[in-house]
PDB file of C-alpha atoms in Angstrom:
ATOM      1  CA  MET A 427     -69.052  -3.382  44.622  1.00  0.00           C
ATOM      2  CA  ASN A 428     -71.898  -5.509  45.914  1.00  0.00           C
ATOM      3  CA  PRO A 429     -71.309  -9.037  47.327  1.00  0.00           C
ATOM      4  CA  LEU A 430     -72.004 -10.681  43.966  1.00  0.00           C
ATOM      5  CA  GLU A 431     -69.456  -8.460  42.222  1.00  0.00           C
ATOM      6  CA  TYR A 432     -66.869  -9.309  44.896  1.00  0.00           C
ATOM      7  CA  LYS A 433     -67.555 -12.993  44.364  1.00  0.00           C
ATOM      8  CA  ASN A 434     -67.379 -12.729  40.559  1.00  0.00           C
ATOM      9  CA  LYS A 435     -64.056 -10.835  40.659  1.00  0.00           C
ATOM     10  CA  ALA A 436     -62.621 -13.392  43.062  1.00  0.00           C
ATOM     11  CA  GLN A 437     -63.826 -16.260  40.865  1.00  0.00           C
ATOM     12  CA  LYS A 438     -62.233 -14.746  37.752  1.00  0.00           C
ATOM     13  CA  LEU A 439     -58.917 -14.556  39.580  1.00  0.00           C
ATOM     14  CA  LEU A 440     -59.138 -18.173  40.688  1.00  0.00           C
ATOM     15  CA  TRP A 441     -60.004 -19.299  37.167  1.00  0.00           C
ATOM     16  CA  VAL A 442     -56.601 -18.121  35.927  1.00  0.00           C
ATOM     17  CA  ASN A 443     -54.728 -21.067  34.393  1.00  0.00           C
ATOM     18  CA  THR A 444     -52.406 -19.435  31.887  1.00  0.00           C
ATOM     19  CA  ILE A 445     -50.493 -16.205  31.347  1.00  0.00           C
ATOM     20  CA  THR A 446     -53.155 -15.221  28.795  1.00  0.00           C
ATOM     21  CA  ASP A 447     -55.856 -15.620  31.448  1.00  0.00           C
ATOM     22  CA  PHE A 448     -53.787 -13.519  33.818  1.00  0.00           C
ATOM     23  CA  THR A 449     -53.119 -10.654  31.402  1.00  0.00           C
ATOM     24  CA  GLY A 450     -56.821 -10.641  30.517  1.00  0.00           C
ATOM     25  CA  LEU A 451     -57.600  -9.360  34.007  1.00  0.00           C
ATOM     26  CA  MET A 452     -55.875  -6.051  33.274  1.00  0.00           C
ATOM     27  CA  THR A 453     -57.224  -3.350  30.990  1.00  0.00           C
ATOM     28  CA  GLY A 454     -55.011  -2.662  27.974  1.00  0.00           C
ATOM     29  CA  ALA A 455     -52.325  -5.108  29.061  1.00  0.00           C
ATOM     30  CA  ASN A 456     -50.782  -7.896  27.017  1.00  0.00           C
ATOM     31  CA  LEU A 457     -47.937 -10.302  27.657  1.00  0.00           C
ATOM     32  CA  ARG A 458     -45.379  -8.100  25.913  1.00  0.00           C
ATOM     33  CA  LYS A 459     -46.301  -5.118  28.087  1.00  0.00           C
ATOM     34  CA  ILE A 460     -46.239  -7.200  31.253  1.00  0.00           C
ATOM     35  CA  LEU A 461     -42.826  -8.666  30.427  1.00  0.00           C
ATOM     36  CA  ASP A 462     -41.459  -5.210  29.635  1.00  0.00           C
ATOM     37  CA  LEU A 463     -42.698  -3.908  33.006  1.00  0.00           C
ATOM     38  CA  ILE A 464     -41.009  -6.850  34.721  1.00  0.00           C
ATOM     39  CA  GLN A 465     -37.714  -6.435  32.862  1.00  0.00           C
ATOM     40  CA  ASN A 466     -37.658  -2.646  33.263  1.00  0.00           C
ATOM     41  CA  PRO A 467     -39.728  -1.910  36.395  1.00  0.00           C
ATOM     42  CA  PRO A 468     -40.584   1.817  36.391  1.00  0.00           C
ATOM     43  CA  TYR A 469     -40.318   2.831  40.043  1.00  0.00           C
ATOM     44  CA  LYS A 470     -39.342   6.103  41.618  1.00  0.00           C
ATOM     45  CA  SER A 471     -37.995   6.165  45.160  1.00  0.00           C
ATOM     46  CA  PHE A 472     -38.223   8.770  47.872  1.00  0.00           C
ATOM     47  CA  LYS A 473     -37.835   8.887  51.630  1.00  0.00           C
ATOM     48  CA  ILE A 474     -40.301  10.100  54.221  1.00  0.00           C
ATOM     49  CA  PRO A 475     -39.760  10.581  57.961  1.00  0.00           C
ATOM     50  CA  LYS A 476     -41.479   8.136  60.298  1.00  0.00           C
ATOM     51  CA  ARG A 477     -43.776   9.567  62.951  1.00  0.00           C
ATOM     52  CA  LYS A 478     -41.495   8.558  65.811  1.00  0.00           C
ATOM     53  CA  GLY A 479     -38.105   8.965  64.189  1.00  0.00           C
ATOM     54  CA  GLY A 480     -36.216   7.258  61.400  1.00  0.00           C
ATOM     55  CA  ILE A 481     -36.715   7.232  57.652  1.00  0.00           C
ATOM     56  CA  ARG A 482     -39.013   5.079  55.520  1.00  0.00           C
ATOM     57  CA  GLU A 483     -38.029   4.492  51.879  1.00  0.00           C
ATOM     58  CA  ILE A 484     -40.940   4.386  49.461  1.00  0.00           C
ATOM     59  CA  PHE A 485     -40.750   2.750  46.034  1.00  0.00           C
ATOM     60  CA  ALA A 486     -43.708   4.023  44.034  1.00  0.00           C
ATOM     61  CA  PRO A 487     -44.545   2.574  40.609  1.00  0.00           C
ATOM     62  CA  GLU A 488     -44.926   5.034  37.761  1.00  0.00           C
ATOM     63  CA  LYS A 489     -48.158   5.310  35.776  1.00  0.00           C
ATOM     64  CA  SER A 490     -47.729   2.388  33.370  1.00  0.00           C
ATOM     65  CA  LEU A 491     -47.038  -0.120  36.145  1.00  0.00           C
ATOM     66  CA  LYS A 492     -49.406   1.458  38.652  1.00  0.00           C
ATOM     67  CA  GLU A 493     -52.348   1.063  36.248  1.00  0.00           C
ATOM     68  CA  VAL A 494     -51.629  -2.659  35.849  1.00  0.00           C
ATOM     69  CA  GLN A 495     -51.211  -3.133  39.601  1.00  0.00           C
ATOM     70  CA  ARG A 496     -54.429  -1.235  40.316  1.00  0.00           C
ATOM     71  CA  ASP A 497     -56.385  -3.473  37.965  1.00  0.00           C
ATOM     72  CA  LEU A 498     -54.954  -6.571  39.591  1.00  0.00           C
ATOM     73  CA  ASN A 499     -55.538  -5.127  43.067  1.00  0.00           C
ATOM     74  CA  VAL A 500     -59.313  -5.126  42.512  1.00  0.00           C
ATOM     75  CA  TYR A 501     -59.315  -8.890  41.939  1.00  0.00           C
ATOM     76  CA  LEU A 502     -56.931  -9.581  44.811  1.00  0.00           C
ATOM     77  CA  GLN A 503     -58.972  -7.469  47.234  1.00  0.00           C
ATOM     78  CA  ALA A 504     -62.234  -9.101  46.109  1.00  0.00           C
ATOM     79  CA  TYR A 505     -60.727 -12.535  46.777  1.00  0.00           C
ATOM     80  CA  TYR A 506     -59.246 -11.567  50.146  1.00  0.00           C
ATOM     81  CA  GLN A 507     -62.644 -10.201  51.170  1.00  0.00           C
ATOM     82  CA  GLN A 508     -64.042 -13.737  50.793  1.00  0.00           C
ATOM     83  CA  ILE A 509     -61.495 -15.314  53.156  1.00  0.00           C
ATOM     84  CA  LYS A 510     -60.569 -12.432  55.475  1.00  0.00           C
ATOM     85  CA  PRO A 511     -60.251 -13.410  59.161  1.00  0.00           C
ATOM     86  CA  ASP A 512     -62.430 -11.444  61.567  1.00  0.00           C
ATOM     87  CA  CYS A 513     -59.339 -10.229  63.429  1.00  0.00           C
ATOM     88  CA  VAL A 514     -58.029  -8.159  60.459  1.00  0.00           C
ATOM     89  CA  TYR A 515     -59.091  -4.514  60.140  1.00  0.00           C
ATOM     90  CA  GLY A 516     -56.511  -2.933  57.827  1.00  0.00           C
ATOM     91  CA  PHE A 517     -55.936  -2.850  54.057  1.00  0.00           C
ATOM     92  CA  THR A 518     -59.384  -4.168  53.154  1.00  0.00           C
ATOM     93  CA  LEU A 519     -62.048  -3.069  50.722  1.00  0.00           C
ATOM     94  CA  LYS A 520     -64.952  -0.889  51.806  1.00  0.00           C
ATOM     95  CA  PRO A 521     -67.461  -3.421  53.081  1.00  0.00           C
ATOM     96  CA  THR A 522     -70.934  -4.031  51.737  1.00  0.00           C
ATOM     97  CA  GLU A 523     -74.030  -2.862  53.604  1.00  0.00           C
ATOM     98  CA  ASN A 524     -74.298  -6.068  55.614  1.00  0.00           C
ATOM     99  CA  GLU A 525     -70.650  -6.159  56.718  1.00  0.00           C
ATOM    100  CA  PRO A 526     -68.944  -4.228  59.531  1.00  0.00           C
ATOM    101  CA  PHE A 527     -66.477  -1.516  58.611  1.00  0.00           C
ATOM    102  CA  CYS A 528     -62.786  -2.324  58.845  1.00  0.00           C
ATOM    103  CA  ASN A 529     -60.835   0.684  60.080  1.00  0.00           C
ATOM    104  CA  ILE A 530     -58.687   1.742  63.020  1.00  0.00           C
ATOM    105  CA  VAL A 531     -61.752   2.534  65.119  1.00  0.00           C
ATOM    106  CA  LYS A 532     -63.244  -0.927  64.630  1.00  0.00           C
ATOM    107  CA  ASN A 533     -59.780  -2.384  65.254  1.00  0.00           C
ATOM    108  CA  ALA A 534     -59.664  -0.637  68.631  1.00  0.00           C
ATOM    109  CA  GLU A 535     -63.207  -1.418  69.804  1.00  0.00           C
ATOM    110  CA  PRO A 536     -62.628  -5.078  70.852  1.00  0.00           C
ATOM    111  CA  HIS A 537     -60.029  -3.846  73.368  1.00  0.00           C
ATOM    112  CA  ILE A 538     -62.239  -1.336  75.229  1.00  0.00           C
ATOM    113  CA  ARG A 539     -62.233  -1.684  79.038  1.00  0.00           C
ATOM    114  CA  LYS A 540     -59.691  -4.502  79.095  1.00  0.00           C
ATOM    115  CA  ARG A 541     -57.397  -4.663  82.137  1.00  0.00           C
ATOM    116  CA  PHE A 542     -54.264  -5.166  80.031  1.00  0.00           C
ATOM    117  CA  VAL A 543     -53.421  -4.181  76.444  1.00  0.00           C
ATOM    118  CA  LEU A 544     -50.347  -5.486  74.607  1.00  0.00           C
ATOM    119  CA  ASN A 545     -49.197  -3.618  71.486  1.00  0.00           C
ATOM    120  CA  ILE A 546     -46.720  -5.203  69.068  1.00  0.00           C
ATOM    121  CA  ASP A 547     -45.423  -3.526  65.918  1.00  0.00           C
ATOM    122  CA  ILE A 548     -43.866  -5.528  63.077  1.00  0.00           C
ATOM    123  CA  LYS A 549     -40.533  -4.076  62.025  1.00  0.00           C
ATOM    124  CA  ASP A 550     -40.170  -3.005  58.358  1.00  0.00           C
ATOM    125  CA  PHE A 551     -43.425  -4.723  57.437  1.00  0.00           C
ATOM    126  CA  PHE A 552     -43.475  -4.574  53.602  1.00  0.00           C
ATOM    127  CA  PRO A 553     -39.691  -4.947  53.065  1.00  0.00           C
ATOM    128  CA  SER A 554     -39.785  -8.001  55.360  1.00  0.00           C
ATOM    129  CA  ILE A 555     -41.802  -9.858  52.730  1.00  0.00           C
ATOM    130  CA  PRO A 556     -39.421 -11.280  50.093  1.00  0.00           C
ATOM    131  CA  ALA A 557     -40.320 -12.035  46.485  1.00  0.00           C
ATOM    132  CA  LYS A 558     -39.852 -15.730  47.283  1.00  0.00           C
ATOM    133  CA  SER A 559     -42.775 -15.590  49.731  1.00  0.00           C
ATOM    134  CA  VAL A 560     -44.959 -13.866  47.138  1.00  0.00           C
ATOM    135  CA  LEU A 561     -44.042 -16.570  44.596  1.00  0.00           C
ATOM    136  CA  GLU A 562     -44.918 -19.284  47.123  1.00  0.00           C
ATOM    137  CA  LEU A 563     -48.236 -17.543  47.782  1.00  0.00           C
ATOM    138  CA  PHE A 564     -49.306 -17.770  44.134  1.00  0.00           C
ATOM    139  CA  ARG A 565     -48.102 -21.381  43.939  1.00  0.00           C
ATOM    140  CA  SER A 566     -50.029 -22.317  47.093  1.00  0.00           C
ATOM    141  CA  HIS A 567     -53.495 -23.823  47.435  1.00  0.00           C
ATOM    142  CA  LEU A 568     -54.899 -20.288  47.782  1.00  0.00           C
ATOM    143  CA  PHE A 569     -54.267 -19.593  44.063  1.00  0.00           C
ATOM    144  CA  ASN A 570     -52.912 -22.790  42.471  1.00  0.00           C
ATOM    145  CA  PHE A 571     -51.260 -20.787  39.675  1.00  0.00           C
ATOM    146  CA  ASN A 572     -48.912 -22.706  37.404  1.00  0.00           C
ATOM    147  CA  GLU A 573     -45.193 -22.024  37.707  1.00  0.00           C
ATOM    148  CA  GLN A 574     -44.981 -19.522  34.844  1.00  0.00           C
ATOM    149  CA  THR A 575     -47.979 -17.472  35.965  1.00  0.00           C
ATOM    150  CA  ALA A 576     -46.842 -17.500  39.610  1.00  0.00           C
ATOM    151  CA  ILE A 577     -43.390 -16.210  38.607  1.00  0.00           C
ATOM    152  CA  VAL A 578     -44.878 -13.409  36.478  1.00  0.00           C
ATOM    153  CA  CYS A 579     -47.196 -12.372  39.337  1.00  0.00           C
ATOM    154  CA  ALA A 580     -44.377 -12.349  41.875  1.00  0.00           C
ATOM    155  CA  LEU A 581     -42.064 -10.311  39.646  1.00  0.00           C
ATOM    156  CA  LEU A 582     -44.827  -7.866  38.735  1.00  0.00           C
ATOM    157  CA  LEU A 583     -45.712  -7.148  42.359  1.00  0.00           C
ATOM    158  CA  THR A 584     -42.234  -7.024  43.947  1.00  0.00           C
ATOM    159  CA  TYR A 585     -39.209  -4.800  43.445  1.00  0.00           C
ATOM    160  CA  LYS A 586     -35.579  -5.453  44.310  1.00  0.00           C
ATOM    161  CA  GLY A 587     -36.626  -8.789  45.726  1.00  0.00           C
ATOM    162  CA  ARG A 588     -39.082  -7.310  48.223  1.00  0.00           C
ATOM    163  CA  LEU A 589     -42.651  -6.114  48.557  1.00  0.00           C
ATOM    164  CA  PRO A 590     -42.404  -2.377  47.824  1.00  0.00           C
ATOM    165  CA  ALA A 591     -44.001   0.166  50.116  1.00  0.00           C
ATOM    166  CA  GLY A 592     -45.778   2.367  47.584  1.00  0.00           C
ATOM    167  CA  ALA A 593     -47.267  -0.216  45.207  1.00  0.00           C
ATOM    168  CA  PRO A 594     -51.098  -0.385  45.310  1.00  0.00           C
ATOM    169  CA  THR A 595     -50.979  -4.183  45.538  1.00  0.00           C
ATOM    170  CA  SER A 596     -48.572  -4.416  48.487  1.00  0.00           C
ATOM    171  CA  PRO A 597     -51.227  -3.988  51.232  1.00  0.00           C
ATOM    172  CA  VAL A 598     -53.452  -6.835  50.053  1.00  0.00           C
ATOM    173  CA  ILE A 599     -50.465  -9.090  49.308  1.00  0.00           C
ATOM    174  CA  SER A 600     -49.249  -8.511  52.883  1.00  0.00           C
ATOM    175  CA  ASN A 601     -52.673  -9.569  54.155  1.00  0.00           C
ATOM    176  CA  PHE A 602     -52.492 -12.794  52.141  1.00  0.00           C
ATOM    177  CA  ILE A 603     -48.981 -13.449  53.448  1.00  0.00           C
ATOM    178  CA  CYS A 604     -50.231 -12.952  57.017  1.00  0.00           C
ATOM    179  CA  LEU A 605     -53.156 -15.387  56.714  1.00  0.00           C
ATOM    180  CA  SER A 606     -51.432 -18.279  58.456  1.00  0.00           C
ATOM    181  CA  MET A 607     -49.973 -15.996  61.134  1.00  0.00           C
ATOM    182  CA  ASP A 608     -53.381 -14.426  61.799  1.00  0.00           C
ATOM    183  CA  SER A 609     -54.990 -17.844  61.989  1.00  0.00           C
ATOM    184  CA  GLU A 610     -52.410 -19.148  64.458  1.00  0.00           C
ATOM    185  CA  LEU A 611     -52.454 -16.004  66.611  1.00  0.00           C
ATOM    186  CA  LEU A 612     -56.248 -15.979  66.661  1.00  0.00           C
ATOM    187  CA  GLN A 613     -56.378 -19.639  67.706  1.00  0.00           C
ATOM    188  CA  TYR A 614     -53.745 -19.083  70.382  1.00  0.00           C
ATOM    189  CA  SER A 615     -55.639 -16.043  71.683  1.00  0.00           C
ATOM    190  CA  GLN A 616     -58.938 -17.895  71.852  1.00  0.00           C
ATOM    191  CA  ASN A 617     -57.275 -20.740  73.736  1.00  0.00           C
ATOM    192  CA  ASN A 618     -55.800 -18.281  76.248  1.00  0.00           C
ATOM    193  CA  GLN A 619     -58.723 -15.866  76.771  1.00  0.00           C
ATOM    194  CA  LEU A 620     -56.967 -13.111  74.812  1.00  0.00           C
ATOM    195  CA  THR A 621     -58.493 -10.738  72.283  1.00  0.00           C
ATOM    196  CA  TYR A 622     -56.422 -10.322  69.103  1.00  0.00           C
ATOM    197  CA  THR A 623     -56.710  -7.821  66.234  1.00  0.00           C
ATOM    198  CA  ARG A 624     -54.315  -6.698  63.512  1.00  0.00           C
ATOM    199  CA  TYR A 625     -54.281  -3.424  61.609  1.00  0.00           C
ATOM    200  CA  ALA A 626     -51.513  -3.655  58.989  1.00  0.00           C
ATOM    201  CA  ASP A 627     -48.290  -3.997  61.021  1.00  0.00           C
ATOM    202  CA  ASP A 628     -49.934  -3.180  64.371  1.00  0.00           C
ATOM    203  CA  LEU A 629     -50.865  -6.259  66.405  1.00  0.00           C
ATOM    204  CA  THR A 630     -52.916  -5.829  69.565  1.00  0.00           C
ATOM    205  CA  PHE A 631     -53.722  -8.337  72.302  1.00  0.00           C
ATOM    206  CA  SER A 632     -55.823  -7.620  75.378  1.00  0.00           C
ATOM    207  CA  ALA A 633     -57.078  -9.520  78.399  1.00  0.00           C
ATOM    208  CA  ASP A 634     -58.858  -9.156  81.720  1.00  0.00           C
ATOM    209  CA  TYR A 635     -55.918 -10.775  83.510  1.00  0.00           C
ATOM    210  CA  PRO A 636     -52.150 -10.048  83.494  1.00  0.00           C
ATOM    211  CA  ILE A 637     -50.653 -11.307  80.237  1.00  0.00           C
ATOM    212  CA  ARG A 638     -47.935 -13.750  81.218  1.00  0.00           C
ATOM    213  CA  ARG A 639     -44.335 -13.804  80.020  1.00  0.00           C
ATOM    214  CA  GLU A 640     -44.734 -17.262  78.469  1.00  0.00           C
ATOM    215  CA  GLN A 641     -47.731 -16.037  76.481  1.00  0.00           C
ATOM    216  CA  ILE A 642     -45.744 -13.112  75.114  1.00  0.00           C
ATOM    217  CA  THR A 643     -42.912 -15.494  74.227  1.00  0.00           C
ATOM    218  CA  ALA A 644     -45.355 -17.769  72.375  1.00  0.00           C
ATOM    219  CA  ILE A 645     -46.863 -14.815  70.470  1.00  0.00           C
ATOM    220  CA  ILE A 646     -43.437 -13.519  69.404  1.00  0.00           C
ATOM    221  CA  ALA A 647     -42.471 -17.046  68.308  1.00  0.00           C
ATOM    222  CA  ILE A 648     -45.529 -17.254  66.028  1.00  0.00           C
ATOM    223  CA  ILE A 649     -44.679 -13.860  64.532  1.00  0.00           C
ATOM    224  CA  GLY A 650     -41.054 -14.925  63.997  1.00  0.00           C
ATOM    225  CA  LYS A 651     -42.079 -18.228  62.419  1.00  0.00           C
ATOM    226  CA  SER A 652     -44.043 -16.176  59.867  1.00  0.00           C
ATOM    227  CA  GLY A 653     -40.875 -14.357  58.790  1.00  0.00           C
ATOM    228  CA  PHE A 654     -41.348 -11.150  60.758  1.00  0.00           C
ATOM    229  CA  SER A 655     -39.541  -9.499  63.640  1.00  0.00           C
ATOM    230  CA  ILE A 656     -40.975  -7.085  66.176  1.00  0.00           C
ATOM    231  CA  ASN A 657     -40.047  -3.459  66.690  1.00  0.00           C
ATOM    232  CA  LYS A 658     -38.771  -3.515  70.267  1.00  0.00           C
ATOM    233  CA  LYS A 659     -39.095   0.276  70.578  1.00  0.00           C
ATOM    234  CA  LYS A 660     -42.859   0.047  70.045  1.00  0.00           C
ATOM    235  CA  PHE A 661     -43.475  -3.036  72.178  1.00  0.00           C
ATOM    236  CA  ARG A 662     -45.583  -2.144  75.195  1.00  0.00           C
ATOM    237  CA  ILE A 663     -48.014  -3.667  77.656  1.00  0.00           C
ATOM    238  CA  VAL A 664     -50.265  -1.233  79.519  1.00  0.00           C
ATOM    239  CA  SER A 665     -52.692  -1.741  82.402  1.00  0.00           C
ATOM    240  CA  SER A 666     -56.031   0.021  82.767  1.00  0.00           C
ATOM    241  CA  TYR A 667     -54.525   2.274  85.462  1.00  0.00           C
ATOM    242  CA  THR A 668     -52.742   4.254  82.745  1.00  0.00           C
ATOM    243  CA  GLN A 669     -53.793   5.456  79.291  1.00  0.00           C
ATOM    244  CA  GLN A 670     -54.268   2.515  76.926  1.00  0.00           C
ATOM    245  CA  LYS A 671     -54.026   3.116  73.190  1.00  0.00           C
ATOM    246  CA  VAL A 672     -54.706   0.938  70.167  1.00  0.00           C
ATOM    247  CA  THR A 673     -53.514   2.373  66.816  1.00  0.00           C
ATOM    248  CA  GLY A 674     -53.510   5.822  68.408  1.00  0.00           C
ATOM    249  CA  ILE A 675     -56.998   5.546  69.902  1.00  0.00           C
ATOM    250  CA  ILE A 676     -57.682   5.579  73.645  1.00  0.00           C
ATOM    251  CA  VAL A 677     -59.631   2.482  74.773  1.00  0.00           C
ATOM    252  CA  ASN A 678     -59.715   2.659  78.606  1.00  0.00           C
ATOM    253  CA  GLN A 679     -63.448   3.316  79.002  1.00  0.00           C
ATOM    254  CA  LYS A 680     -64.585   4.224  75.498  1.00  0.00           C
ATOM    255  CA  ILE A 681     -63.147   5.119  72.110  1.00  0.00           C
ATOM    256  CA  ASN A 682     -61.531   8.528  72.370  1.00  0.00           C
ATOM    257  CA  ILE A 683     -58.690  10.733  71.146  1.00  0.00           C
ATOM    258  CA  ASP A 684     -55.703  11.952  73.084  1.00  0.00           C
ATOM    259  CA  ARG A 685     -56.218  15.560  74.204  1.00  0.00           C
ATOM    260  CA  ARG A 686     -52.776  16.390  72.821  1.00  0.00           C
ATOM    261  CA  GLN A 687     -53.997  15.657  69.297  1.00  0.00           C
ATOM    262  CA  ILE A 688     -57.005  17.947  69.718  1.00  0.00           C
ATOM    263  CA  LYS A 689     -54.696  20.626  71.115  1.00  0.00           C
ATOM    264  CA  LYS A 690     -52.390  20.186  68.107  1.00  0.00           C
ATOM    265  CA  VAL A 691     -55.237  20.669  65.604  1.00  0.00           C
ATOM    266  CA  ARG A 692     -56.481  23.708  67.515  1.00  0.00           C
ATOM    267  CA  ALA A 693     -52.994  25.247  67.326  1.00  0.00           C
ATOM    268  CA  MET A 694     -52.682  24.515  63.585  1.00  0.00           C
ATOM    269  CA  LEU A 695     -56.041  26.145  62.879  1.00  0.00           C
ATOM    270  CA  HIS A 696     -55.202  29.156  65.049  1.00  0.00           C
ATOM    271  CA  ASP A 697     -51.897  29.623  63.244  1.00  0.00           C
ATOM    272  CA  CYS A 698     -53.685  29.500  59.864  1.00  0.00           C
ATOM    273  CA  GLN A 699     -56.256  32.085  60.899  1.00  0.00           C
ATOM    274  CA  THR A 700     -53.744  34.391  62.559  1.00  0.00           C
ATOM    275  CA  ASN A 701     -50.734  34.191  60.236  1.00  0.00           C
ATOM    276  CA  GLY A 702     -51.977  32.568  57.024  1.00  0.00           C
ATOM    277  CA  VAL A 703     -51.425  29.123  55.543  1.00  0.00           C
ATOM    278  CA  ALA A 704     -47.918  29.836  54.195  1.00  0.00           C
ATOM    279  CA  THR A 705     -46.538  30.912  57.580  1.00  0.00           C
ATOM    280  CA  ALA A 706     -48.368  28.130  59.424  1.00  0.00           C
ATOM    281  CA  ALA A 707     -47.017  25.520  56.996  1.00  0.00           C
ATOM    282  CA  ALA A 708     -43.442  26.812  57.296  1.00  0.00           C
ATOM    283  CA  LYS A 709     -43.671  26.704  61.092  1.00  0.00           C
ATOM    284  CA  HIS A 710     -45.232  23.232  61.068  1.00  0.00           C
ATOM    285  CA  PHE A 711     -42.439  21.743  58.932  1.00  0.00           C
ATOM    286  CA  GLY A 712     -39.660  23.796  60.520  1.00  0.00           C
ATOM    287  CA  MET A 713     -38.835  25.631  57.284  1.00  0.00           C
ATOM    288  CA  ALA A 714     -37.937  29.264  56.621  1.00  0.00           C
ATOM    289  CA  GLN A 715     -40.745  29.460  54.078  1.00  0.00           C
ATOM    290  CA  ALA A 716     -43.303  27.147  52.495  1.00  0.00           C
ATOM    291  CA  ASP A 717     -43.952  26.913  48.763  1.00  0.00           C
ATOM    292  CA  GLU A 718     -47.311  25.842  47.320  1.00  0.00           C
ATOM    293  CA  ARG A 719     -46.431  22.135  47.517  1.00  0.00           C
ATOM    294  CA  LEU A 720     -45.575  22.383  51.214  1.00  0.00           C
ATOM    295  CA  GLN A 721     -48.690  24.431  51.916  1.00  0.00           C
ATOM    296  CA  ASN A 722     -50.855  21.776  50.271  1.00  0.00           C
ATOM    297  CA  LYS A 723     -49.077  19.105  52.303  1.00  0.00           C
ATOM    298  CA  PHE A 724     -49.791  21.066  55.479  1.00  0.00           C
ATOM    299  CA  LEU A 725     -53.477  21.389  54.587  1.00  0.00           C
ATOM    300  CA  ASN A 726     -53.642  17.667  53.813  1.00  0.00           C
ATOM    301  CA  HIS A 727     -52.157  16.933  57.244  1.00  0.00           C
ATOM    302  CA  LEU A 728     -54.692  19.249  58.861  1.00  0.00           C
ATOM    303  CA  ASN A 729     -57.581  17.669  56.959  1.00  0.00           C
ATOM    304  CA  GLY A 730     -56.357  14.220  57.944  1.00  0.00           C
ATOM    305  CA  HIS A 731     -56.253  15.107  61.640  1.00  0.00           C
ATOM    306  CA  ILE A 732     -59.764  16.575  61.498  1.00  0.00           C
ATOM    307  CA  ARG A 733     -61.158  13.565  59.611  1.00  0.00           C
ATOM    308  CA  PHE A 734     -59.588  11.291  62.208  1.00  0.00           C
ATOM    309  CA  ILE A 735     -61.337  13.196  65.011  1.00  0.00           C
ATOM    310  CA  GLY A 736     -64.644  12.834  63.178  1.00  0.00           C
ATOM    311  CA  GLN A 737     -64.032   9.150  62.596  1.00  0.00           C
ATOM    312  CA  VAL A 738     -63.342   8.460  66.256  1.00  0.00           C
ATOM    313  CA  ARG A 739     -65.699  10.862  68.026  1.00  0.00           C
ATOM    314  CA  GLY A 740     -68.456  10.875  65.399  1.00  0.00           C
ATOM    315  CA  LYS A 741     -69.558  13.379  62.780  1.00  0.00           C
ATOM    316  CA  ASN A 742     -71.918  15.104  65.228  1.00  0.00           C
ATOM    317  CA  ASP A 743     -69.202  15.727  67.800  1.00  0.00           C
ATOM    318  CA  PRO A 744     -69.053  19.483  68.580  1.00  0.00           C
ATOM    319  CA  ILE A 745     -65.250  19.626  68.525  1.00  0.00           C
ATOM    320  CA  TYR A 746     -65.134  17.948  65.103  1.00  0.00           C
ATOM    321  CA  ARG A 747     -67.835  20.257  63.710  1.00  0.00           C
ATOM    322  CA  LYS A 748     -66.064  23.329  65.131  1.00  0.00           C
ATOM    323  CA  PHE A 749     -62.712  22.308  63.623  1.00  0.00           C
ATOM    324  CA  LEU A 750     -64.346  21.545  60.280  1.00  0.00           C
ATOM    325  CA  ALA A 751     -65.981  24.982  60.152  1.00  0.00           C
ATOM    326  CA  GLU A 752     -62.735  26.734  61.095  1.00  0.00           C
ATOM    327  CA  LYS A 753     -60.782  24.773  58.493  1.00  0.00           C
ATOM    328  CA  ASN A 754     -63.221  25.831  55.766  1.00  0.00           C
ATOM    329  CA  MET A 755     -62.695  29.452  56.801  1.00  0.00           C
ATOM    330  CA  ALA A 756     -58.907  29.216  56.863  1.00  0.00           C
TER     331      ALA A 756
END
C-alpha cells in the first residue's frame, strides 16, 4: 500500500461507530457470522519447542476465523503505521518507499559500537495480554469504540481470555498494547542517555557508560506497570569486551552473524548434498526417518537461515551467494 492507502484504511477503522460499520470492514462477514465465530471460536492448538528449551503453545484460528482476522489486521496495521513509535521494529507493515525498513537488522543497528548492551525478554508475551486489556484498548481514546463494538472486537481477537499466539491480529494488537510502555521507556532512555528499541518481546537498551542498577530497576518497573514480567533466564548485560548481540545479530563493531550459525548452515547443506534431504532432515530433528512433511520443514529451516544471512550481510555477500547456489542444487 502507498501512504494514502494506509491513511484511508486507518481512517475507515476510526470511523467505526456501530457493529454494522465494524462488520463492513471484513469481506463476506455479517453480524451473524461474527457472533457465531465468537460463540464457537474455531481454533486448533499445537505445541512447538522454544529455541532455548521449553514448549510454546500455539492457538491457530481455522480458515473461517482467520479470514476475518486477516481482513481486520489490514486496517489495524494501517492505523498503527500512523502512530508507530520510532523505537519499534517488529510486527509492522512493509514500509513505503520513503520510510525505513522495520526488521531485526534495523532493530540492531542503533546499538552498534555501544560500550554496554542490555537485553530484556518479556516472558510469555502474547498470553500475558488478557482480553480485558484488549477491551480497554478499543474503549480508549485510540479507537473510541462504543461498548458493544469494543466487546465484539475483544472477543473476536482473543481466545480463552488471552491474546492467542497464532492469530494474525495478535502481533499488531500487542504493539497497540505496548504503546504506553514504549513511550515511557523511550522517554526514560532519552533522559538517561540510553538507546532503546523493541522487536516484539525483545527489548534492548544500550549506552556508552555502565548501565546502573537503579536504571535497570526503573526499566523493569515500567515493564511491570504495563502488565508484563521479564524472562530472567534471558536477561543479560554485556560490555563491548565480549560479543554483544541484539535479536541474534552481533553489534560490537558492525552488523554481523555469529560464525556458529554460518557453520551450522554449511553443515546442513553438506549433509543434504552428501546423504540427501531425507537423511539430513532426520538427523537434524533427531528422528529415525523423516517423512515428506519433516523434509519440507527442514528445507524451510534451511531457507530461513540462508535468508537471514542475506538480510544481515547483504545479498552480494559471497557466503550468502555460495549458500544460495548450494541450496538450489540440493
